[in-house]
Amino acid sequence: MSIPLSDSRSSRSPRTSALPSSRRSFLGLAGALGVAGLSACATGGASGGSEQAGPAAATSEDNPFGVDGGEFTAFVFDGGTGVPHLDFTQDLFETKRPEVTTKIVRAEDLSTLQPQFVNQTPPDLFQNSGAGALDVNSLATNDQLASLEDLLAAPSWDDPAITVEESLNPGVREAGMVADQLVGLNTVQYAWAIWHDAALFAGKGWEMPRTWDQLMTLSATIKADGIYPWAFTGMNANYFDEGVFQPLVAKIGGQEVWKNVDNLEDGAWQQSAIREAAEALLQLRTDELILPGVAQMTHIQSQTAWLNHEAAFIPVGAWLENEMKSAIPEGFELTATALPAPDESLADLTPNNPGAGWYVPADAANQPAAFEFLRALLSKDASQNYAKLTNSVTMVKGAHEGQELSPAFATITEMIDKSNAVEPWAPVKFDSWYPSMVEEIRAALTALVLGDLDVDGFLDRCQKKADATKADDAIAKQTR
């Protein structure tokens, strides 16, 4: 099927340690073992270092999965903050299930999990968010991930009168589906924002624009003042893609444009909304509105430059304050807003959807404990603790009512509320369905805004990769 060229409307935290850790039982396992050591320990019937649990206990309202001791291993990315919120969840879990020995493995690169899946010795639970995230679509289509239907149907941790699913805000089920299977539990409300320092803007007499034309006019004013309008990480291409390109396309042509791309419709990358967005973004390069050197900057480096007022705007997710809290200058007022739109009626629309997905391997040795740990993670106490430590919203219904956090956090929640009032954001899926395709698309986007690729070259490069993906019978296809 071909589509007309006129459009219808419609990774994380920061630290670098690979220490498997458990405050109660795992500190003795030397960090030098690394993940390879965990895999080696797992041979002979254990899974990711977990001993196989004994026969399941009788299920009950208080123990819906029949947890009955054994060891339980969870694997999580730790880019630098230590993932402290999991300590609280671990305490909740171990208080109720003291017969389980819990191990939380914190590592700087999730790709080290792949050999464990190959050896059929995965951990009992892992969070697929951060550097080296795995291709969960391939894992699901190869039957390597467990269904989470029983988890969502179980009594919630706080109120057994309602199910886990009923305790969550809308969107969790949809975000966790892969090829008609519920395999992921996305617990955090992610949102992409264009951040600015409200104190700087007030001092300069600048107002945050609502339309793209206003943004370009203000960008010229900012540049004349000696500040580059834009900074972003060139080393993590998803930031500019998800934070700027994807919302801009949706604001021009409606979210149906991305549905066509996801479904590999013929000519999808030639849709006029994508062309218009590419032309608008090329202007950032031709008018020299981008901080020099961002192509070689990591997300931390670009965010540090922005905090130092080397640039006025930066596209980052809702985690920015937590990630940079030790580097935020005194008096700097972090403020999150949606990307300005060509049409002001869509100015408040911004990508926001459940993220930070958790997965239970099909070969997990202690699936009951994995499900029970996730049930604890979705308690209101654990959710409020997460928000307190990270200034991020969870997907647990009502968990943050009356919870007072930072001013920046308030701008995020306000931005999300405004976006949802316009229309629900439908997550773009090709970037998780087709890893090779998204790699090429983001390389082309980087070449458009930071290199020498023109709009036609960008569109042709993207379309060529989409066509090759569609024609490759070895790649499992999905639609939405």
Coordinates of C-alpha atoms in Angstrom, one line a residue:
M1 CA 0.0 0.0 0.0
S2 CA 1.3 3.5 -0.9
I3 CA 0.3 6.5 1.1
P4 CA -0.3 10.0 -0.3
L5 CA 2.4 12.7 0.2
S6 CA -0.2 15.0 1.8
D7 CA -0.5 14.0 5.5
S8 CA -3.6 13.3 7.5
R9 CA -3.9 15.2 10.7
S10 CA -4.7 13.7 13.6
S11 CA 18.9 6.2 28.1
R12 CA 18.7 5.7 32.8
S13 CA 20.9 7.4 35.2
P14 CA 24.6 8.4 35.5
R15 CA 27.5 6.2 37.1
T16 CA 30.0 3.7 35.9
S17 CA 30.3 0.7 38.1
A18 CA 29.6 -2.9 37.3
L19 CA 29.1 -4.1 40.8
P20 CA 26.6 -6.8 41.5
S21 CA 25.3 -5.8 44.9
S22 CA 22.9 -6.8 47.6
R23 CA 23.1 -5.1 50.9
R24 CA 22.2 -8.3 52.6
S25 CA 23.7 -11.1 50.7
F26 CA 25.6 -10.1 47.7
L27 CA 28.4 -7.8 48.8
G28 CA 30.7 -10.8 49.0
L29 CA 30.6 -11.5 45.3
A30 CA 33.6 -9.7 43.9
G31 CA 32.9 -7.0 41.3
A32 CA 35.7 -8.5 39.3
L33 CA 33.5 -11.4 38.4
G34 CA 31.4 -9.0 36.3
V35 CA 28.6 -10.4 34.2
A36 CA 30.7 -13.1 32.8
G37 CA 31.3 -14.3 36.3
L38 CA 27.5 -14.3 37.0
S39 CA 27.0 -16.4 33.9
A40 CA 29.6 -18.9 35.0
C41 CA 28.0 -19.1 38.4
A42 CA 24.7 -19.8 36.8
T43 CA 25.7 -23.0 35.1
G44 CA 24.3 -26.2 36.4
G45 CA 20.7 -25.2 36.6
A46 CA 20.9 -21.7 38.1
S47 CA 19.7 -18.6 36.2
G48 CA 21.8 -15.5 36.1
G49 CA 23.3 -16.5 39.5
S50 CA 19.9 -17.4 41.0
E51 CA 19.4 -20.8 42.5
Q52 CA 16.2 -22.5 41.4
A53 CA 13.4 -22.0 43.8
G54 CA 11.8 -25.0 45.5
P55 CA 8.2 -26.0 44.8
A56 CA 5.9 -23.1 44.7
A57 CA 4.0 -22.3 47.8
A58 CA 0.2 -22.3 47.8
T59 CA -1.1 -19.1 46.2
S60 CA -3.2 -16.6 48.2
E61 CA -4.3 -13.0 48.1
D62 CA -1.2 -12.1 50.0
N63 CA 1.1 -14.4 48.0
P64 CA -0.6 -14.5 44.5
F65 CA 2.4 -16.1 42.7
G66 CA 3.3 -18.7 45.3
V67 CA 6.7 -17.3 46.2
D68 CA 8.5 -20.0 48.3
G69 CA 12.2 -19.0 48.9
G70 CA 15.2 -19.5 46.7
E71 CA 17.4 -16.8 45.3
F72 CA 16.2 -13.9 43.2
T73 CA 18.4 -11.8 40.9
A74 CA 17.4 -8.6 39.2
F75 CA 19.7 -6.8 36.7
V76 CA 19.6 -3.0 36.3
F77 CA 21.6 -0.4 34.5
D78 CA 23.5 2.0 36.8
G79 CA 25.0 5.0 34.9
G80 CA 26.1 6.7 38.1
T81 CA 23.4 7.4 40.7
G82 CA 23.5 4.0 42.2
V83 CA 19.8 3.4 41.5
P84 CA 19.0 4.0 45.2
H85 CA 15.2 3.8 44.8
L86 CA 15.6 0.0 44.4
D87 CA 17.0 -0.3 47.9
F88 CA 13.7 0.9 49.2
T89 CA 11.8 -1.6 47.0
Q90 CA 14.2 -4.4 48.0
D91 CA 13.4 -3.6 51.7
L92 CA 9.6 -3.8 51.0
F93 CA 10.0 -7.1 49.2
E94 CA 12.3 -8.7 51.8
T95 CA 10.2 -7.6 54.7
K96 CA 7.2 -9.5 53.2
R97 CA 9.3 -12.3 51.7
P98 CA 12.3 -12.9 54.1
E99 CA 12.7 -16.4 52.8
V100 CA 14.0 -15.1 49.5
T101 CA 17.7 -14.1 49.1
T102 CA 17.7 -11.0 46.9
K103 CA 20.5 -9.9 44.6
I104 CA 20.4 -6.7 42.5
V105 CA 23.1 -6.5 39.9
R106 CA 24.0 -3.0 38.9
A107 CA 26.0 -2.7 35.7
E108 CA 27.0 0.1 33.3
D109 CA 26.2 -1.8 30.1
L110 CA 23.1 -4.0 29.6
S111 CA 24.6 -5.7 26.5
T112 CA 26.5 -7.9 28.9
L113 CA 23.2 -9.6 29.5
Q114 CA 23.1 -11.0 26.0
P115 CA 25.4 -14.0 26.6
Q116 CA 23.2 -15.0 29.5
F117 CA 20.2 -15.3 27.2
V118 CA 22.3 -17.3 24.7
N119 CA 23.4 -19.7 27.5
Q120 CA 19.8 -19.8 28.8
T121 CA 21.0 -18.5 32.2
P122 CA 19.4 -15.1 32.4
P123 CA 18.6 -13.2 35.6
D124 CA 15.0 -13.5 37.0
L125 CA 14.3 -9.8 36.2
F126 CA 15.9 -7.0 34.2
Q127 CA 15.2 -3.4 33.4
N128 CA 15.9 -2.7 29.8
S129 CA 16.7 1.0 30.1
G130 CA 20.2 2.5 29.7
A131 CA 23.4 1.9 27.7
G132 CA 23.4 -1.4 25.7
A133 CA 19.6 -2.0 26.0
L134 CA 18.6 -5.3 24.5
D135 CA 16.4 -5.9 21.5
V136 CA 13.3 -7.0 23.4
N137 CA 11.4 -7.4 20.2
S138 CA 13.7 -10.2 19.1
L139 CA 13.6 -11.7 22.6
A140 CA 9.8 -11.7 22.5
T141 CA 9.5 -13.2 19.1
N142 CA 12.0 -15.9 20.1
D143 CA 9.9 -16.8 23.2
Q144 CA 12.6 -15.6 25.6
L145 CA 10.3 -13.3 27.6
A146 CA 7.6 -14.3 30.0
S147 CA 4.0 -13.0 29.7
L148 CA 3.1 -10.5 32.4
E149 CA -0.6 -11.1 32.2
D150 CA -0.7 -12.9 35.5
L151 CA 1.1 -10.0 37.1
L152 CA -1.4 -7.4 35.9
A153 CA -4.3 -9.6 37.0
A154 CA -2.9 -10.1 40.5
P155 CA -4.1 -8.2 43.6
S156 CA -2.2 -4.9 43.9
W157 CA 0.3 -4.5 46.7
D158 CA -1.7 -1.7 48.5
D159 CA -5.3 -2.8 47.9
P160 CA -6.1 -6.4 47.2
A161 CA -9.6 -5.3 46.1
I162 CA -8.1 -4.0 42.8
T163 CA -5.7 -5.6 40.4
V164 CA -2.3 -4.4 39.6
E165 CA -3.5 -3.2 36.3
E166 CA -6.3 -1.2 37.9
S167 CA -3.8 0.5 40.1
L168 CA -1.9 1.9 37.1
N169 CA -2.5 4.9 34.9
P170 CA -3.6 4.2 31.3
G171 CA -0.9 3.2 28.7
V172 CA 1.1 0.6 30.7
R173 CA -0.4 -2.3 28.9
E174 CA 0.0 -0.8 25.4
A175 CA 3.6 0.2 26.0
G176 CA 4.5 -3.4 27.1
M177 CA 3.0 -5.2 24.1
V178 CA 5.3 -6.9 21.6
A179 CA 3.7 -8.8 18.8
D180 CA 0.4 -9.2 20.7
Q181 CA 2.2 -10.4 23.9
L182 CA 2.4 -8.4 27.1
V183 CA 6.0 -8.8 28.0
G184 CA 7.1 -5.4 29.4
L185 CA 6.1 -3.4 32.5
N186 CA 6.9 0.3 32.0
T187 CA 6.7 1.9 35.4
V188 CA 7.9 5.5 34.8
Q189 CA 6.1 8.4 33.1
Y190 CA 8.7 9.5 30.5
A191 CA 8.3 12.9 28.7
W192 CA 10.6 14.8 26.4
A193 CA 10.9 18.6 27.0
I194 CA 12.7 21.6 25.6
W195 CA 14.4 23.0 28.7
H196 CA 15.4 26.5 29.4
D197 CA 16.6 28.6 32.4
A198 CA 13.6 30.8 33.3
A199 CA 15.8 33.1 35.4
L200 CA 18.0 33.8 32.4
F201 CA 15.0 34.4 30.2
A202 CA 13.4 36.8 32.7
G203 CA 16.7 38.7 33.0
K204 CA 17.0 39.1 29.3
G205 CA 13.3 39.9 28.7
W206 CA 12.8 36.8 26.6
E207 CA 9.6 34.8 26.5
M208 CA 9.4 31.1 25.7
P209 CA 7.9 30.9 22.3
R210 CA 4.8 29.0 21.3
T211 CA 5.2 28.7 17.6
W212 CA 8.1 27.7 15.4
D213 CA 8.4 31.1 13.7
Q214 CA 8.6 32.7 17.1
L215 CA 11.3 30.2 18.1
M216 CA 13.4 31.1 15.0
T217 CA 12.9 34.8 15.7
L218 CA 14.0 34.4 19.4
S219 CA 16.9 32.2 18.3
A220 CA 18.3 35.0 16.2
T221 CA 17.9 37.3 19.2
I222 CA 19.7 34.9 21.5
K223 CA 22.5 34.4 19.1
A224 CA 23.0 38.1 18.7
D225 CA 23.3 38.3 22.5
G226 CA 26.3 35.9 22.4
I227 CA 24.6 32.7 23.3
Y228 CA 24.0 29.8 21.0
P229 CA 20.3 28.9 20.9
W230 CA 20.6 25.1 20.8
A231 CA 22.7 22.4 22.5
F232 CA 22.1 18.7 22.4
T233 CA 24.2 15.5 22.5
G234 CA 25.5 14.3 19.1
M235 CA 26.8 11.1 20.7
N236 CA 23.4 10.0 21.7
A237 CA 21.4 10.6 18.6
N238 CA 18.0 9.5 20.1
Y239 CA 17.9 12.8 22.1
F240 CA 17.4 15.0 19.0
D241 CA 15.3 12.4 17.3
E242 CA 12.8 11.8 20.2
G243 CA 13.0 15.3 21.7
V244 CA 12.8 17.4 18.5
F245 CA 12.3 15.6 15.3
Q246 CA 9.5 13.2 16.3
P247 CA 7.3 15.8 18.0
L248 CA 7.9 18.4 15.2
V249 CA 6.7 15.9 12.6
A250 CA 3.6 15.1 14.6
K251 CA 2.9 18.8 15.1
I252 CA 3.1 19.4 11.4
G253 CA 1.2 16.4 10.0
G254 CA -0.4 14.7 12.9
Q255 CA 0.6 11.5 14.7
E256 CA -0.7 9.4 11.8
V257 CA 2.5 10.3 9.9
W258 CA 4.5 8.2 12.4
K259 CA 2.0 5.3 12.2
N260 CA 2.7 5.1 8.5
V261 CA 6.4 5.0 9.2
D262 CA 6.0 2.4 11.9
N263 CA 3.9 0.2 9.5
L264 CA 6.6 0.5 6.7
E265 CA 4.0 1.9 4.3
D266 CA 5.4 2.6 0.9
G267 CA 6.8 6.1 0.6
A268 CA 6.3 6.9 4.3
W269 CA 9.5 8.8 4.5
Q270 CA 8.4 11.0 1.6
Q271 CA 5.4 12.4 3.5
S272 CA 5.2 16.2 3.3
A273 CA 5.2 16.5 7.1
I274 CA 8.6 14.8 7.3
R275 CA 10.0 16.9 4.6
E276 CA 8.7 20.1 6.2
A277 CA 10.2 19.1 9.5
A278 CA 13.6 18.3 7.9
E279 CA 13.6 21.7 6.2
A280 CA 12.9 23.4 9.5
L281 CA 15.7 21.5 11.3
L282 CA 18.1 22.2 8.5
Q283 CA 17.7 25.9 9.3
L284 CA 19.2 25.3 12.7
R285 CA 22.4 24.3 10.8
T286 CA 22.4 26.9 8.0
D287 CA 21.7 29.8 10.4
E288 CA 24.4 28.5 12.8
L289 CA 22.0 28.2 15.7
I290 CA 23.7 25.1 17.2
L291 CA 26.5 25.1 19.8
P292 CA 29.7 24.1 18.0
G293 CA 31.2 20.8 19.0
V294 CA 27.9 19.1 20.0
A295 CA 28.6 16.3 17.5
Q296 CA 31.3 15.0 19.9
M297 CA 29.4 15.7 23.1
T298 CA 27.9 13.1 25.4
H299 CA 24.6 13.9 27.0
I300 CA 26.4 15.0 30.2
Q301 CA 28.8 17.3 28.3
S302 CA 26.0 19.0 26.4
Q303 CA 23.9 19.4 29.5
T304 CA 26.8 20.9 31.3
A305 CA 27.4 23.3 28.5
W306 CA 23.8 24.3 28.6
L307 CA 23.9 24.8 32.4
N308 CA 26.8 27.1 31.8
H309 CA 24.6 29.2 29.5
E310 CA 26.6 28.3 26.4
A311 CA 23.2 27.5 24.9
A312 CA 19.6 28.5 25.7
F313 CA 17.6 25.4 24.8
I314 CA 18.3 21.7 25.2
P315 CA 16.1 18.7 24.4
V316 CA 16.2 16.2 27.3
G317 CA 13.8 13.9 29.0
A318 CA 12.1 14.4 32.4
W319 CA 15.1 12.9 34.2
L320 CA 17.3 16.0 33.5
E321 CA 17.2 17.5 37.0
N322 CA 18.0 14.2 38.7
E323 CA 20.8 13.5 36.3
M324 CA 22.5 16.9 36.7
K325 CA 21.5 17.8 40.3
S326 CA 25.1 18.1 41.4
A327 CA 26.0 20.5 38.6
I328 CA 23.0 22.9 38.5
P329 CA 24.3 26.4 39.3
E330 CA 22.6 28.4 42.1
G331 CA 19.7 30.5 40.8
F332 CA 19.3 28.3 37.6
E333 CA 15.6 27.7 37.1
L334 CA 15.1 24.5 35.2
T335 CA 11.9 24.8 33.2
A336 CA 10.4 22.2 30.9
T337 CA 8.1 23.1 28.0
A338 CA 6.9 21.4 24.9
L339 CA 8.6 22.1 21.6
P340 CA 7.0 25.1 19.8
A341 CA 4.8 24.1 16.9
P342 CA 4.1 25.5 13.5
D343 CA 0.4 25.5 14.5
E344 CA -0.1 26.9 18.0
S345 CA -3.1 24.6 18.6
L346 CA -0.5 21.8 18.9
A347 CA 2.1 23.7 20.8
D348 CA 1.5 21.7 24.0
L349 CA 1.8 18.3 22.4
T350 CA 4.9 16.5 23.6
P351 CA 6.1 12.9 23.6
N352 CA 5.1 11.3 27.0
N353 CA 4.5 7.7 27.6
P354 CA 5.4 4.9 30.0
G355 CA 9.1 3.9 30.0
A356 CA 11.9 2.2 32.0
G357 CA 10.5 -1.2 31.0
W358 CA 11.0 -4.3 33.2
Y359 CA 11.1 -7.8 31.7
V360 CA 11.0 -11.3 33.1
P361 CA 13.0 -13.9 31.0
A362 CA 11.1 -17.1 30.1
D363 CA 14.1 -19.0 31.5
A364 CA 14.1 -17.2 34.8
A365 CA 14.7 -19.6 37.7
N366 CA 12.5 -17.8 40.1
Q367 CA 9.7 -16.2 38.2
P368 CA 7.3 -16.0 41.2
A369 CA 9.8 -13.8 43.0
A370 CA 10.3 -11.6 39.9
F371 CA 6.6 -11.0 39.7
E372 CA 6.3 -10.3 43.4
F373 CA 9.2 -7.8 43.3
L374 CA 7.4 -6.0 40.5
R375 CA 4.3 -5.9 42.6
A376 CA 6.3 -4.2 45.4
L377 CA 7.8 -1.8 42.9
L378 CA 4.3 -0.7 41.9
S379 CA 3.3 0.1 45.5
K380 CA 2.5 3.7 46.3
D381 CA 5.3 3.8 48.9
A382 CA 7.9 2.7 46.4
S383 CA 6.5 5.1 43.8
Q384 CA 6.6 8.1 46.1
N385 CA 10.2 7.1 47.1
Y386 CA 11.1 6.9 43.4
A387 CA 9.7 10.4 42.8
K388 CA 11.4 11.8 45.8
L389 CA 14.8 10.5 44.8
T390 CA 14.5 11.1 41.0
N391 CA 12.0 13.9 40.6
S392 CA 10.2 11.7 38.1
V393 CA 6.6 10.6 37.8
T394 CA 5.6 6.9 38.0
M395 CA 2.6 5.2 36.4
V396 CA 1.0 4.3 39.7
K397 CA -2.4 5.9 39.9
G398 CA -2.7 8.6 42.6
A399 CA 0.8 7.9 44.0
H400 CA 2.0 11.5 43.7
E401 CA -1.1 13.4 44.7
G402 CA -0.1 16.0 47.3
Q403 CA 3.6 15.0 47.0
E404 CA 5.7 18.2 47.0
L405 CA 8.8 18.0 44.9
S406 CA 11.0 20.5 43.0
P407 CA 9.8 23.5 40.9
A408 CA 11.3 21.7 37.8
F409 CA 9.3 18.6 38.6
A410 CA 6.2 20.8 38.7
T411 CA 6.9 22.1 35.2
I412 CA 7.2 18.6 33.9
T413 CA 3.8 17.5 35.4
E414 CA 2.2 20.6 34.1
M415 CA 3.7 20.0 30.6
I416 CA 2.4 16.4 30.6
D417 CA -1.1 17.5 31.7
K418 CA -1.2 20.1 28.9
S419 CA -0.1 17.6 26.3
N420 CA -2.7 15.0 27.4
A421 CA -5.3 17.7 27.2
V422 CA -4.5 18.2 23.5
E423 CA -4.4 14.4 22.6
P424 CA -2.7 11.3 23.9
W425 CA 0.8 10.8 22.6
A426 CA 1.1 7.5 20.6
P427 CA 4.6 6.3 21.0
V428 CA 6.6 6.0 17.8
K429 CA 7.4 2.3 17.5
F430 CA 9.9 1.8 14.6
D431 CA 12.8 2.8 16.9
S432 CA 12.1 -0.2 19.1
W433 CA 10.8 -2.6 16.4
Y434 CA 13.6 -2.2 13.9
P435 CA 17.0 -1.5 15.6
S436 CA 19.0 -1.5 12.3
M437 CA 16.6 0.9 10.7
V438 CA 16.6 3.4 13.6
E439 CA 20.4 3.4 13.7
E440 CA 20.4 4.5 10.1
I441 CA 17.6 7.0 10.5
R442 CA 19.4 8.7 13.4
A443 CA 22.7 8.7 11.6
A444 CA 21.0 10.4 8.7
L445 CA 19.3 12.9 11.0
T446 CA 22.6 13.7 12.6
A447 CA 24.1 14.3 9.2
L448 CA 21.2 16.6 8.3
V449 CA 21.6 18.9 11.4
L450 CA 25.4 18.6 12.0
G451 CA 26.9 17.4 8.7
D452 CA 26.4 18.1 5.1
L453 CA 23.3 16.1 4.1
D454 CA 20.5 18.1 2.5
V455 CA 16.8 17.4 2.8
D456 CA 16.5 15.3 -0.3
G457 CA 19.5 13.3 0.8
F458 CA 18.0 12.8 4.2
L459 CA 14.6 11.6 2.9
D460 CA 16.2 9.3 0.3
R461 CA 18.5 7.7 2.9
C462 CA 15.7 7.1 5.3
Q463 CA 13.4 5.7 2.6
K464 CA 16.1 3.4 1.3
K465 CA 16.6 1.9 4.7
A466 CA 12.8 1.6 5.3
D467 CA 12.4 -0.2 2.0
A468 CA 15.3 -2.6 2.8
T469 CA 13.8 -3.3 6.2
K470 CA 10.4 -4.1 4.6
A471 CA 12.0 -6.4 2.0
D472 CA 14.1 -8.3 4.5
D473 CA 12.1 -11.5 5.3
A474 CA 14.5 -12.2 8.1
I475 CA 13.1 -9.2 10.0
A476 CA 9.8 -9.9 11.9
K477 CA 7.3 -7.2 11.0
Q478 CA 4.9 -5.5 13.3
T479 CA 2.1 -3.0 12.8
R480 CA 0.0 -0.7 14.9

